[in-house]
Amino acid sequence: AGLAGRRLPEEVFAVVRRALPHGPVLVQVPRRGYRPVVACQGCRAQARCSSCGGPLAQSAESDPLQCQRCGRSEEHWRCPACERDQWRAVTVGEGRTALELGRAFPGTPVRRSGLGHILTDVPDEPALVVATPGAEPVAAGGYAAAVLLDGDAMLARVDLRAGEEAVRRWLNALAGVRPVHDGGSAVVVADPGHRAVQALLRWDPAGFADRELDERSQARLPPAWRLAELTGPAGAVTDLLERSDLPEALDVLGPFPAAVPLHSSGRPDDGGSDAARALLRCPLAEGLALSRALREAAGVRSARREPGSVRIRIDPVDLQ
């Protein structure tokens, strides 16, 4: 079944209650940790480190916020935009989920599996197994049920492959559940009208892939077309384009101002103001020529020590 609304609707608890007497129940949570993404309670801006600008998270109920980039603790965090010192969880990780389910089902063993502590298997006995995608342990005899949480969050990621990645993770999890005739069941908490959710409910990954490929062909996006993204100072991006011996069958979009100014390393640079981005699209048959032309032009700029560094990405998935 597909569900939308609250993160843990009553239907989830009903499925778990019915299945627990018959064996372990798998609960898949997309994010590891306790509260992996937090934001200001007032203006809803994501909470970031005052030192390096990295995202803040909370690893346990009593822990202070900590930067996920430099590791610095923010015991007295205050929002730089609205000056409020209260924050809220934007997403919940497998740690917090395990705690909530443990309270809802007292006396039931709760096992966690994720980065840093991955279980390989679990016995065929009643238990809640909270795991991140790819870390689901094998259940002897199969899981009595599976609960797939935070589906809408997975599908809302700024990622060209968000839908197909969600379907892949869901199918991998459900592969470990007992067949329906043996009492197996599953529930996904996500918008039931979404194409990816429908593909899961109908068990039709092939049809989903066909529709995705057709849309990307029409939009001239990978994997139907080859796409290159250039990001850097506006002058450097323009210079690289002018130096490149680009294929004739090519669409050039930009350069235009980059939504998020970047250092040459690709990390956010709040002080940048002239960052630009260009997108280059060509048929797959011209893909090798495009990559070679950009590589050679970048090599010439580097040899001549031209100012400004341009980041080149081929077929990026996190297009905005």
PDB file of C-alpha atoms in Angstrom:
ATOM      1  CA  ALA A   1       0.000   0.000   0.000  1.00  0.00           C
ATOM      2  CA  GLY A   2       1.058   3.602  -0.553  1.00  0.00           C
ATOM      3  CA  LEU A   3       0.334   6.270   2.058  1.00  0.00           C
ATOM      4  CA  ALA A   4       0.696  10.042   2.255  1.00  0.00           C
ATOM      5  CA  GLY A   5       0.392  12.426   5.190  1.00  0.00           C
ATOM      6  CA  ARG A   6       2.055  11.943   8.575  1.00  0.00           C
ATOM      7  CA  ARG A   7       5.489  10.363   8.722  1.00  0.00           C
ATOM      8  CA  LEU A   8       4.201   7.447  10.833  1.00  0.00           C
ATOM      9  CA  PRO A   9       0.487   7.116  10.055  1.00  0.00           C
ATOM     10  CA  GLU A  10      -1.704   4.670  11.925  1.00  0.00           C
ATOM     11  CA  GLU A  11      -1.631   2.249   8.998  1.00  0.00           C
ATOM     12  CA  VAL A  12       2.092   1.724   9.617  1.00  0.00           C
ATOM     13  CA  PHE A  13       1.486   0.700  13.229  1.00  0.00           C
ATOM     14  CA  ALA A  14      -1.339  -1.605  12.108  1.00  0.00           C
ATOM     15  CA  VAL A  15       0.958  -3.400   9.636  1.00  0.00           C
ATOM     16  CA  VAL A  16       3.688  -3.749  12.261  1.00  0.00           C
ATOM     17  CA  ARG A  17       1.274  -5.062  14.905  1.00  0.00           C
ATOM     18  CA  ARG A  18      -0.103  -7.706  12.540  1.00  0.00           C
ATOM     19  CA  ALA A  19       3.323  -8.838  11.355  1.00  0.00           C
ATOM     20  CA  LEU A  20       5.407  -8.858  14.566  1.00  0.00           C
ATOM     21  CA  PRO A  21       3.972 -12.067  16.008  1.00  0.00           C
ATOM     22  CA  HIS A  22       5.126 -13.871  12.859  1.00  0.00           C
ATOM     23  CA  GLY A  23       8.709 -12.612  12.542  1.00  0.00           C
ATOM     24  CA  PRO A  24      10.974  -9.584  12.064  1.00  0.00           C
ATOM     25  CA  VAL A  25       9.700  -6.376  10.474  1.00  0.00           C
ATOM     26  CA  LEU A  26      12.000  -4.255   8.323  1.00  0.00           C
ATOM     27  CA  VAL A  27      11.759  -0.460   8.575  1.00  0.00           C
ATOM     28  CA  GLN A  28      13.745   1.330   5.875  1.00  0.00           C
ATOM     29  CA  VAL A  29      14.771   4.940   6.631  1.00  0.00           C
ATOM     30  CA  PRO A  30      16.598   6.952   3.936  1.00  0.00           C
ATOM     31  CA  ARG A  31      18.858   8.915   6.307  1.00  0.00           C
ATOM     32  CA  ARG A  32      21.229   7.709   8.994  1.00  0.00           C
ATOM     33  CA  GLY A  33      21.731   9.465  12.311  1.00  0.00           C
ATOM     34  CA  TYR A  34      19.277  11.042  14.729  1.00  0.00           C
ATOM     35  CA  ARG A  35      18.250  14.413  13.319  1.00  0.00           C
ATOM     36  CA  PRO A  36      20.395  14.702  10.168  1.00  0.00           C
ATOM     37  CA  VAL A  37      18.902  17.967   8.874  1.00  0.00           C
ATOM     38  CA  VAL A  38      17.744  20.829  11.117  1.00  0.00           C
ATOM     39  CA  ALA A  39      16.418  24.311  10.360  1.00  0.00           C
ATOM     40  CA  CYS A  40      15.478  27.526  12.127  1.00  0.00           C
ATOM     41  CA  GLN A  41      12.139  27.298  13.924  1.00  0.00           C
ATOM     42  CA  GLY A  42      11.278  30.818  12.779  1.00  0.00           C
ATOM     43  CA  CYS A  43      12.372  31.409   9.180  1.00  0.00           C
ATOM     44  CA  ARG A  44      12.919  27.712   8.264  1.00  0.00           C
ATOM     45  CA  ALA A  45      16.428  28.403   6.911  1.00  0.00           C
ATOM     46  CA  GLN A  46      18.671  25.339   7.173  1.00  0.00           C
ATOM     47  CA  ALA A  47      20.953  25.519  10.205  1.00  0.00           C
ATOM     48  CA  ARG A  48      24.586  25.885   9.167  1.00  0.00           C
ATOM     49  CA  CYS A  49      27.938  26.036  10.899  1.00  0.00           C
ATOM     50  CA  SER A  50      29.062  29.543  11.877  1.00  0.00           C
ATOM     51  CA  SER A  51      32.634  28.592  10.995  1.00  0.00           C
ATOM     52  CA  CYS A  52      32.573  26.801   7.640  1.00  0.00           C
ATOM     53  CA  GLY A  53      28.927  26.979   6.536  1.00  0.00           C
ATOM     54  CA  GLY A  54      28.447  23.212   6.602  1.00  0.00           C
ATOM     55  CA  PRO A  55      25.075  21.657   7.528  1.00  0.00           C
ATOM     56  CA  LEU A  56      24.348  21.065  11.200  1.00  0.00           C
ATOM     57  CA  ALA A  57      22.836  17.881  12.631  1.00  0.00           C
ATOM     58  CA  GLN A  58      22.073  16.316  15.999  1.00  0.00           C
ATOM     59  CA  SER A  59      23.455  12.847  16.672  1.00  0.00           C
ATOM     60  CA  ALA A  60      21.489  12.117  19.887  1.00  0.00           C
ATOM     61  CA  GLU A  61      18.687  13.596  21.985  1.00  0.00           C
ATOM     62  CA  SER A  62      20.965  15.364  24.472  1.00  0.00           C
ATOM     63  CA  ASP A  63      23.791  16.256  22.058  1.00  0.00           C
ATOM     64  CA  PRO A  64      24.365  19.782  20.742  1.00  0.00           C
ATOM     65  CA  LEU A  65      24.200  20.527  17.038  1.00  0.00           C
ATOM     66  CA  GLN A  66      27.359  19.525  15.202  1.00  0.00           C
ATOM     67  CA  CYS A  67      28.732  20.482  11.809  1.00  0.00           C
ATOM     68  CA  GLN A  68      28.760  17.600   9.333  1.00  0.00           C
ATOM     69  CA  ARG A  69      31.707  19.139   7.477  1.00  0.00           C
ATOM     70  CA  CYS A  70      34.246  20.331  10.062  1.00  0.00           C
ATOM     71  CA  GLY A  71      32.893  18.602  13.192  1.00  0.00           C
ATOM     72  CA  ARG A  72      32.525  21.785  15.243  1.00  0.00           C
ATOM     73  CA  SER A  73      29.820  21.766  17.959  1.00  0.00           C
ATOM     74  CA  GLU A  74      27.290  24.618  18.046  1.00  0.00           C
ATOM     75  CA  GLU A  75      26.052  24.594  21.641  1.00  0.00           C
ATOM     76  CA  HIS A  76      24.571  28.083  21.390  1.00  0.00           C
ATOM     77  CA  TRP A  77      23.427  28.206  17.780  1.00  0.00           C
ATOM     78  CA  ARG A  78      21.554  31.295  16.597  1.00  0.00           C
ATOM     79  CA  CYS A  79      20.029  31.819  13.156  1.00  0.00           C
ATOM     80  CA  PRO A  80      22.005  34.510  11.293  1.00  0.00           C
ATOM     81  CA  ALA A  81      18.916  35.461   9.272  1.00  0.00           C
ATOM     82  CA  CYS A  82      16.297  36.064  11.978  1.00  0.00           C
ATOM     83  CA  GLU A  83      18.362  35.826  15.201  1.00  0.00           C
ATOM     84  CA  ARG A  84      16.194  33.094  16.718  1.00  0.00           C
ATOM     85  CA  ASP A  85      17.934  30.381  18.741  1.00  0.00           C
ATOM     86  CA  GLN A  86      15.299  27.668  18.322  1.00  0.00           C
ATOM     87  CA  TRP A  87      15.516  24.994  15.656  1.00  0.00           C
ATOM     88  CA  ARG A  88      13.438  22.104  14.344  1.00  0.00           C
ATOM     89  CA  ALA A  89      14.164  18.781  12.681  1.00  0.00           C
ATOM     90  CA  VAL A  90      13.612  18.805   8.926  1.00  0.00           C
ATOM     91  CA  THR A  91      14.288  15.097   8.511  1.00  0.00           C
ATOM     92  CA  VAL A  92      14.568  12.230  10.971  1.00  0.00           C
ATOM     93  CA  GLY A  93      17.246   9.559  10.755  1.00  0.00           C
ATOM     94  CA  GLU A  94      17.249   5.872  11.602  1.00  0.00           C
ATOM     95  CA  GLY A  95      18.421   6.582  15.164  1.00  0.00           C
ATOM     96  CA  ARG A  96      15.411   8.714  16.048  1.00  0.00           C
ATOM     97  CA  THR A  97      13.090   6.339  14.200  1.00  0.00           C
ATOM     98  CA  ALA A  98      14.377   3.371  16.203  1.00  0.00           C
ATOM     99  CA  LEU A  99      13.742   5.300  19.429  1.00  0.00           C
ATOM    100  CA  GLU A 100      10.185   6.213  18.432  1.00  0.00           C
ATOM    101  CA  LEU A 101       9.315   2.656  17.390  1.00  0.00           C
ATOM    102  CA  GLY A 102      10.884   1.231  20.534  1.00  0.00           C
ATOM    103  CA  ARG A 103       8.597   3.426  22.613  1.00  0.00           C
ATOM    104  CA  ALA A 104       5.565   2.460  20.523  1.00  0.00           C
ATOM    105  CA  PHE A 105       6.301  -1.284  20.840  1.00  0.00           C
ATOM    106  CA  PRO A 106       7.778  -1.772  24.318  1.00  0.00           C
ATOM    107  CA  GLY A 107       9.351  -5.151  24.899  1.00  0.00           C
ATOM    108  CA  THR A 108      10.086  -5.665  21.203  1.00  0.00           C
ATOM    109  CA  PRO A 109      13.784  -5.876  20.282  1.00  0.00           C
ATOM    110  CA  VAL A 110      14.870  -3.005  18.017  1.00  0.00           C
ATOM    111  CA  ARG A 111      17.921  -3.622  15.860  1.00  0.00           C
ATOM    112  CA  ARG A 112      19.664  -0.891  13.870  1.00  0.00           C
ATOM    113  CA  SER A 113      21.726  -1.337  10.744  1.00  0.00           C
ATOM    114  CA  GLY A 114      23.505   1.518   8.998  1.00  0.00           C
ATOM    115  CA  LEU A 115      26.847   3.081   8.217  1.00  0.00           C
ATOM    116  CA  GLY A 116      29.318   2.178  10.959  1.00  0.00           C
ATOM    117  CA  HIS A 117      27.260  -0.770  12.222  1.00  0.00           C
ATOM    118  CA  ILE A 118      25.822  -2.963   9.471  1.00  0.00           C
ATOM    119  CA  LEU A 119      24.092  -6.190  10.395  1.00  0.00           C
ATOM    120  CA  THR A 120      24.480  -9.052   7.944  1.00  0.00           C
ATOM    121  CA  ASP A 121      21.515 -11.115   9.153  1.00  0.00           C
ATOM    122  CA  VAL A 122      18.794 -11.288  11.798  1.00  0.00           C
ATOM    123  CA  PRO A 123      17.056 -14.356  13.294  1.00  0.00           C
ATOM    124  CA  ASP A 124      13.538 -15.416  12.433  1.00  0.00           C
ATOM    125  CA  GLU A 125      11.912 -13.970  15.549  1.00  0.00           C
ATOM    126  CA  PRO A 126       9.790 -10.896  16.341  1.00  0.00           C
ATOM    127  CA  ALA A 127      11.902  -7.735  16.138  1.00  0.00           C
ATOM    128  CA  LEU A 128      11.970  -4.305  14.549  1.00  0.00           C
ATOM    129  CA  VAL A 129      14.907  -3.897  12.169  1.00  0.00           C
ATOM    130  CA  VAL A 130      15.553  -0.230  11.349  1.00  0.00           C
ATOM    131  CA  ALA A 131      17.986   0.080   8.449  1.00  0.00           C
ATOM    132  CA  THR A 132      19.207   2.589   5.898  1.00  0.00           C
ATOM    133  CA  PRO A 133      19.091   1.681   2.183  1.00  0.00           C
ATOM    134  CA  GLY A 134      21.738  -0.876   1.308  1.00  0.00           C
ATOM    135  CA  ALA A 135      22.262  -1.893   4.931  1.00  0.00           C
ATOM    136  CA  GLU A 136      19.202  -4.144   5.263  1.00  0.00           C
ATOM    137  CA  PRO A 137      20.261  -7.439   6.875  1.00  0.00           C
ATOM    138  CA  VAL A 138      19.014 -10.762   5.545  1.00  0.00           C
ATOM    139  CA  ALA A 139      16.208 -12.228   7.646  1.00  0.00           C
ATOM    140  CA  ALA A 140      16.178 -15.985   8.093  1.00  0.00           C
ATOM    141  CA  GLY A 141      12.897 -17.032   6.536  1.00  0.00           C
ATOM    142  CA  GLY A 142      12.245 -13.540   5.171  1.00  0.00           C
ATOM    143  CA  TYR A 143      10.705 -10.477   6.803  1.00  0.00           C
ATOM    144  CA  ALA A 144       7.094 -10.692   7.908  1.00  0.00           C
ATOM    145  CA  ALA A 145       6.593  -7.124   6.679  1.00  0.00           C
ATOM    146  CA  ALA A 146       8.458  -4.066   5.456  1.00  0.00           C
ATOM    147  CA  VAL A 147       7.788  -0.392   6.108  1.00  0.00           C
ATOM    148  CA  LEU A 148       9.359   2.102   3.692  1.00  0.00           C
ATOM    149  CA  LEU A 149       9.460   5.530   5.352  1.00  0.00           C
ATOM    150  CA  ASP A 150      10.046   9.072   4.071  1.00  0.00           C
ATOM    151  CA  GLY A 151       9.320   8.225   0.455  1.00  0.00           C
ATOM    152  CA  ASP A 152       8.357  11.795  -0.429  1.00  0.00           C
ATOM    153  CA  ALA A 153      11.686  13.051   0.915  1.00  0.00           C
ATOM    154  CA  MET A 154      13.544  10.568  -1.299  1.00  0.00           C
ATOM    155  CA  LEU A 155      11.556  11.605  -4.353  1.00  0.00           C
ATOM    156  CA  ALA A 156      11.998  15.338  -3.652  1.00  0.00           C
ATOM    157  CA  ARG A 157      15.797  15.230  -3.817  1.00  0.00           C
ATOM    158  CA  VAL A 158      17.410  17.568  -6.375  1.00  0.00           C
ATOM    159  CA  ASP A 159      18.706  14.696  -8.417  1.00  0.00           C
ATOM    160  CA  LEU A 160      17.972  13.643 -11.969  1.00  0.00           C
ATOM    161  CA  ARG A 161      17.769  10.034 -10.800  1.00  0.00           C
ATOM    162  CA  ALA A 162      15.737  10.561  -7.625  1.00  0.00           C
ATOM    163  CA  GLY A 163      12.796   8.511  -8.877  1.00  0.00           C
ATOM    164  CA  GLU A 164      14.778   5.582 -10.230  1.00  0.00           C
ATOM    165  CA  GLU A 165      17.011   5.528  -7.136  1.00  0.00           C
ATOM    166  CA  ALA A 166      13.948   5.405  -4.873  1.00  0.00           C
ATOM    167  CA  VAL A 167      12.457   2.518  -6.865  1.00  0.00           C
ATOM    168  CA  ARG A 168      15.763   0.652  -6.743  1.00  0.00           C
ATOM    169  CA  ARG A 169      16.070   1.036  -2.971  1.00  0.00           C
ATOM    170  CA  TRP A 170      12.470   0.012  -2.393  1.00  0.00           C
ATOM    171  CA  LEU A 171      12.692  -3.082  -4.588  1.00  0.00           C
ATOM    172  CA  ASN A 172      15.911  -4.164  -2.893  1.00  0.00           C
ATOM    173  CA  ALA A 173      14.204  -3.913   0.503  1.00  0.00           C
ATOM    174  CA  LEU A 174      11.052  -5.740  -0.595  1.00  0.00           C
ATOM    175  CA  ALA A 175      13.104  -8.558  -2.101  1.00  0.00           C
ATOM    176  CA  GLY A 176      13.726  -9.725   1.458  1.00  0.00           C
ATOM    177  CA  VAL A 177      10.038  -9.883   2.429  1.00  0.00           C
ATOM    178  CA  ARG A 178       8.078 -13.125   2.449  1.00  0.00           C
ATOM    179  CA  PRO A 179       5.676 -13.726  -0.460  1.00  0.00           C
ATOM    180  CA  VAL A 180       2.053 -12.685   0.008  1.00  0.00           C
ATOM    181  CA  HIS A 181       0.902 -16.312   0.194  1.00  0.00           C
ATOM    182  CA  ASP A 182       3.254 -16.737   3.180  1.00  0.00           C
ATOM    183  CA  GLY A 183       1.770 -13.709   4.934  1.00  0.00           C
ATOM    184  CA  GLY A 184       4.274 -11.076   3.806  1.00  0.00           C
ATOM    185  CA  SER A 185       3.134  -7.459   3.515  1.00  0.00           C
ATOM    186  CA  ALA A 186       4.607  -4.013   2.914  1.00  0.00           C
ATOM    187  CA  VAL A 187       3.671  -0.345   3.131  1.00  0.00           C
ATOM    188  CA  VAL A 188       5.384   2.703   1.622  1.00  0.00           C
ATOM    189  CA  VAL A 189       4.781   6.118   3.161  1.00  0.00           C
ATOM    190  CA  ALA A 190       4.707   8.370   0.090  1.00  0.00           C
ATOM    191  CA  ASP A 191       2.298  10.024  -2.328  1.00  0.00           C
ATOM    192  CA  PRO A 192       0.506   7.069  -3.946  1.00  0.00           C
ATOM    193  CA  GLY A 193      -0.011   9.067  -7.146  1.00  0.00           C
ATOM    194  CA  HIS A 194       3.700   9.515  -7.845  1.00  0.00           C
ATOM    195  CA  ARG A 195       4.962   7.559 -10.836  1.00  0.00           C
ATOM    196  CA  ALA A 196       7.716   5.879  -8.824  1.00  0.00           C
ATOM    197  CA  VAL A 197       5.280   4.784  -6.121  1.00  0.00           C
ATOM    198  CA  GLN A 198       2.891   3.442  -8.751  1.00  0.00           C
ATOM    199  CA  ALA A 199       5.735   1.447 -10.279  1.00  0.00           C
ATOM    200  CA  LEU A 200       6.381  -0.088  -6.870  1.00  0.00           C
ATOM    201  CA  LEU A 201       2.725  -0.860  -6.161  1.00  0.00           C
ATOM    202  CA  ARG A 202       2.332  -2.483  -9.580  1.00  0.00           C
ATOM    203  CA  TRP A 203       5.774  -4.128  -9.384  1.00  0.00           C
ATOM    204  CA  ASP A 204       6.603  -2.658 -12.781  1.00  0.00           C
ATOM    205  CA  PRO A 205      10.198  -1.317 -12.788  1.00  0.00           C
ATOM    206  CA  ALA A 206      10.544  -1.995 -16.523  1.00  0.00           C
ATOM    207  CA  GLY A 207       7.563   0.199 -17.385  1.00  0.00           C
ATOM    208  CA  PHE A 208       8.871   2.908 -15.076  1.00  0.00           C
ATOM    209  CA  ALA A 209      12.284   2.815 -16.769  1.00  0.00           C
ATOM    210  CA  ASP A 210      10.706   3.039 -20.238  1.00  0.00           C
ATOM    211  CA  ARG A 211       8.713   6.146 -19.298  1.00  0.00           C
ATOM    212  CA  GLU A 212      11.743   7.774 -17.647  1.00  0.00           C
ATOM    213  CA  LEU A 213      13.902   7.179 -20.722  1.00  0.00           C
ATOM    214  CA  ASP A 214      11.202   8.531 -23.044  1.00  0.00           C
ATOM    215  CA  GLU A 215      10.913  11.758 -21.045  1.00  0.00           C
ATOM    216  CA  ARG A 216      14.667  12.246 -20.887  1.00  0.00           C
ATOM    217  CA  SER A 217      14.948  11.695 -24.632  1.00  0.00           C
ATOM    218  CA  GLN A 218      12.410  14.449 -25.211  1.00  0.00           C
ATOM    219  CA  ALA A 219      14.199  16.754 -22.740  1.00  0.00           C
ATOM    220  CA  ARG A 220      17.629  15.879 -24.193  1.00  0.00           C
ATOM    221  CA  LEU A 221      18.966  14.676 -20.863  1.00  0.00           C
ATOM    222  CA  PRO A 222      21.164  11.717 -19.866  1.00  0.00           C
ATOM    223  CA  PRO A 223      21.234   8.842 -20.531  1.00  0.00           C
ATOM    224  CA  ALA A 224      19.543   9.636 -23.850  1.00  0.00           C
ATOM    225  CA  TRP A 225      21.905  12.562 -24.521  1.00  0.00           C
ATOM    226  CA  ARG A 226      25.386  13.467 -23.292  1.00  0.00           C
ATOM    227  CA  LEU A 227      25.434  16.546 -21.047  1.00  0.00           C
ATOM    228  CA  ALA A 228      28.346  18.588 -19.726  1.00  0.00           C
ATOM    229  CA  GLU A 229      28.110  21.200 -16.975  1.00  0.00           C
ATOM    230  CA  LEU A 230      30.705  23.967 -16.655  1.00  0.00           C
ATOM    231  CA  THR A 231      30.811  25.987 -13.424  1.00  0.00           C
ATOM    232  CA  GLY A 232      33.226  28.729 -12.410  1.00  0.00           C
ATOM    233  CA  PRO A 233      33.947  32.456 -12.748  1.00  0.00           C
ATOM    234  CA  ALA A 234      31.957  33.898 -15.659  1.00  0.00           C
ATOM    235  CA  GLY A 235      35.055  34.969 -17.580  1.00  0.00           C
ATOM    236  CA  ALA A 236      36.712  31.587 -17.187  1.00  0.00           C
ATOM    237  CA  VAL A 237      33.616  29.681 -18.339  1.00  0.00           C
ATOM    238  CA  THR A 238      33.280  31.909 -21.413  1.00  0.00           C
ATOM    239  CA  ASP A 239      36.980  31.548 -22.187  1.00  0.00           C
ATOM    240  CA  LEU A 240      36.823  27.765 -21.956  1.00  0.00           C
ATOM    241  CA  LEU A 241      33.849  27.653 -24.336  1.00  0.00           C
ATOM    242  CA  GLU A 242      35.641  29.872 -26.843  1.00  0.00           C
ATOM    243  CA  ARG A 243      38.787  27.731 -26.740  1.00  0.00           C
ATOM    244  CA  SER A 244      36.937  24.425 -27.184  1.00  0.00           C
ATOM    245  CA  ASP A 245      36.585  22.752 -30.583  1.00  0.00           C
ATOM    246  CA  LEU A 246      33.023  21.701 -29.860  1.00  0.00           C
ATOM    247  CA  PRO A 247      30.922  19.308 -31.984  1.00  0.00           C
ATOM    248  CA  GLU A 248      28.494  20.916 -34.442  1.00  0.00           C
ATOM    249  CA  ALA A 249      25.455  19.004 -33.179  1.00  0.00           C
ATOM    250  CA  LEU A 250      25.489  20.756 -29.828  1.00  0.00           C
ATOM    251  CA  ASP A 251      23.061  22.744 -27.682  1.00  0.00           C
ATOM    252  CA  VAL A 252      24.727  25.379 -25.527  1.00  0.00           C
ATOM    253  CA  LEU A 253      22.680  26.791 -22.649  1.00  0.00           C
ATOM    254  CA  GLY A 254      24.328  29.786 -21.005  1.00  0.00           C
ATOM    255  CA  PRO A 255      26.599  30.889 -19.531  1.00  0.00           C
ATOM    256  CA  PHE A 256      24.168  32.217 -16.937  1.00  0.00           C
ATOM    257  CA  PRO A 257      24.612  33.179 -13.264  1.00  0.00           C
ATOM    258  CA  ALA A 258      25.116  30.137 -11.073  1.00  0.00           C
ATOM    259  CA  ALA A 259      22.403  29.647  -8.466  1.00  0.00           C
ATOM    260  CA  VAL A 260      25.055  28.799  -5.841  1.00  0.00           C
ATOM    261  CA  PRO A 261      28.494  30.388  -6.321  1.00  0.00           C
ATOM    262  CA  LEU A 262      31.212  27.779  -5.987  1.00  0.00           C
ATOM    263  CA  HIS A 263      34.910  27.560  -5.242  1.00  0.00           C
ATOM    264  CA  SER A 264      36.947  25.673  -7.808  1.00  0.00           C
ATOM    265  CA  SER A 265      36.750  22.753  -5.373  1.00  0.00           C
ATOM    266  CA  GLY A 266      32.977  22.712  -5.774  1.00  0.00           C
ATOM    267  CA  ARG A 267      32.248  23.884  -2.233  1.00  0.00           C
ATOM    268  CA  PRO A 268      29.851  26.786  -1.607  1.00  0.00           C
ATOM    269  CA  ASP A 269      31.405  30.227  -1.655  1.00  0.00           C
ATOM    270  CA  ASP A 270      29.100  32.795  -0.101  1.00  0.00           C
ATOM    271  CA  GLY A 271      31.442  35.585  -1.144  1.00  0.00           C
ATOM    272  CA  GLY A 272      31.317  34.849  -4.875  1.00  0.00           C
ATOM    273  CA  SER A 273      29.238  37.088  -7.115  1.00  0.00           C
ATOM    274  CA  ASP A 274      30.287  36.381 -10.715  1.00  0.00           C
ATOM    275  CA  ALA A 275      30.006  32.605 -10.772  1.00  0.00           C
ATOM    276  CA  ALA A 276      28.440  31.248 -13.946  1.00  0.00           C
ATOM    277  CA  ARG A 277      27.238  27.955 -15.307  1.00  0.00           C
ATOM    278  CA  ALA A 278      26.833  26.588 -18.815  1.00  0.00           C
ATOM    279  CA  LEU A 279      25.166  23.373 -19.979  1.00  0.00           C
ATOM    280  CA  LEU A 280      26.212  21.630 -23.171  1.00  0.00           C
ATOM    281  CA  ARG A 281      24.062  18.873 -24.720  1.00  0.00           C
ATOM    282  CA  CYS A 282      24.781  16.639 -27.681  1.00  0.00           C
ATOM    283  CA  PRO A 283      23.685  13.252 -29.073  1.00  0.00           C
ATOM    284  CA  LEU A 284      25.448  10.246 -27.563  1.00  0.00           C
ATOM    285  CA  ALA A 285      27.364   9.702 -30.802  1.00  0.00           C
ATOM    286  CA  GLU A 286      29.087  13.066 -30.240  1.00  0.00           C
ATOM    287  CA  GLY A 287      29.645  12.492 -26.518  1.00  0.00           C
ATOM    288  CA  LEU A 288      33.273  11.397 -26.781  1.00  0.00           C
ATOM    289  CA  ALA A 289      34.137  14.379 -28.993  1.00  0.00           C
ATOM    290  CA  LEU A 290      32.533  16.753 -26.494  1.00  0.00           C
ATOM    291  CA  SER A 291      34.464  15.300 -23.552  1.00  0.00           C
ATOM    292  CA  ARG A 292      37.735  15.365 -25.492  1.00  0.00           C
ATOM    293  CA  ALA A 293      37.243  18.992 -26.602  1.00  0.00           C
ATOM    294  CA  LEU A 294      36.543  20.182 -23.061  1.00  0.00           C
ATOM    295  CA  ARG A 295      39.492  18.241 -21.642  1.00  0.00           C
ATOM    296  CA  GLU A 296      41.895  19.669 -24.208  1.00  0.00           C
ATOM    297  CA  ALA A 297      40.657  23.257 -23.715  1.00  0.00           C
ATOM    298  CA  ALA A 298      40.941  22.915 -19.931  1.00  0.00           C
ATOM    299  CA  GLY A 299      44.466  21.574 -20.361  1.00  0.00           C
ATOM    300  CA  VAL A 300      45.463  24.590 -22.477  1.00  0.00           C
ATOM    301  CA  ARG A 301      44.042  27.013 -19.889  1.00  0.00           C
ATOM    302  CA  SER A 302      45.893  25.198 -17.115  1.00  0.00           C
ATOM    303  CA  ALA A 303      49.203  25.159 -19.031  1.00  0.00           C
ATOM    304  CA  ARG A 304      48.944  28.886 -19.668  1.00  0.00           C
ATOM    305  CA  ARG A 305      47.885  29.512 -16.076  1.00  0.00           C
ATOM    306  CA  GLU A 306      44.796  31.405 -17.123  1.00  0.00           C
ATOM    307  CA  PRO A 307      42.906  32.947 -14.180  1.00  0.00           C
ATOM    308  CA  GLY A 308      39.830  31.196 -12.854  1.00  0.00           C
ATOM    309  CA  SER A 309      39.197  27.477 -12.475  1.00  0.00           C
ATOM    310  CA  VAL A 310      36.264  25.788 -14.225  1.00  0.00           C
ATOM    311  CA  ARG A 311      34.685  22.633 -12.873  1.00  0.00           C
ATOM    312  CA  ILE A 312      33.568  20.246 -15.637  1.00  0.00           C
ATOM    313  CA  ARG A 313      31.049  17.521 -14.926  1.00  0.00           C
ATOM    314  CA  ILE A 314      29.811  14.999 -17.478  1.00  0.00           C
ATOM    315  CA  ASP A 315      26.234  13.751 -17.105  1.00  0.00           C
ATOM    316  CA  PRO A 316      25.683  15.194 -13.593  1.00  0.00           C
ATOM    317  CA  VAL A 317      22.599  13.850 -11.851  1.00  0.00           C
ATOM    318  CA  ASP A 318      22.036  16.692  -9.386  1.00  0.00           C
ATOM    319  CA  LEU A 319      20.823  19.257 -11.893  1.00  0.00           C
ATOM    320  CA  GLN A 320      18.712  22.126 -10.514  1.00  0.00           C
TER     321      GLN A 320
END
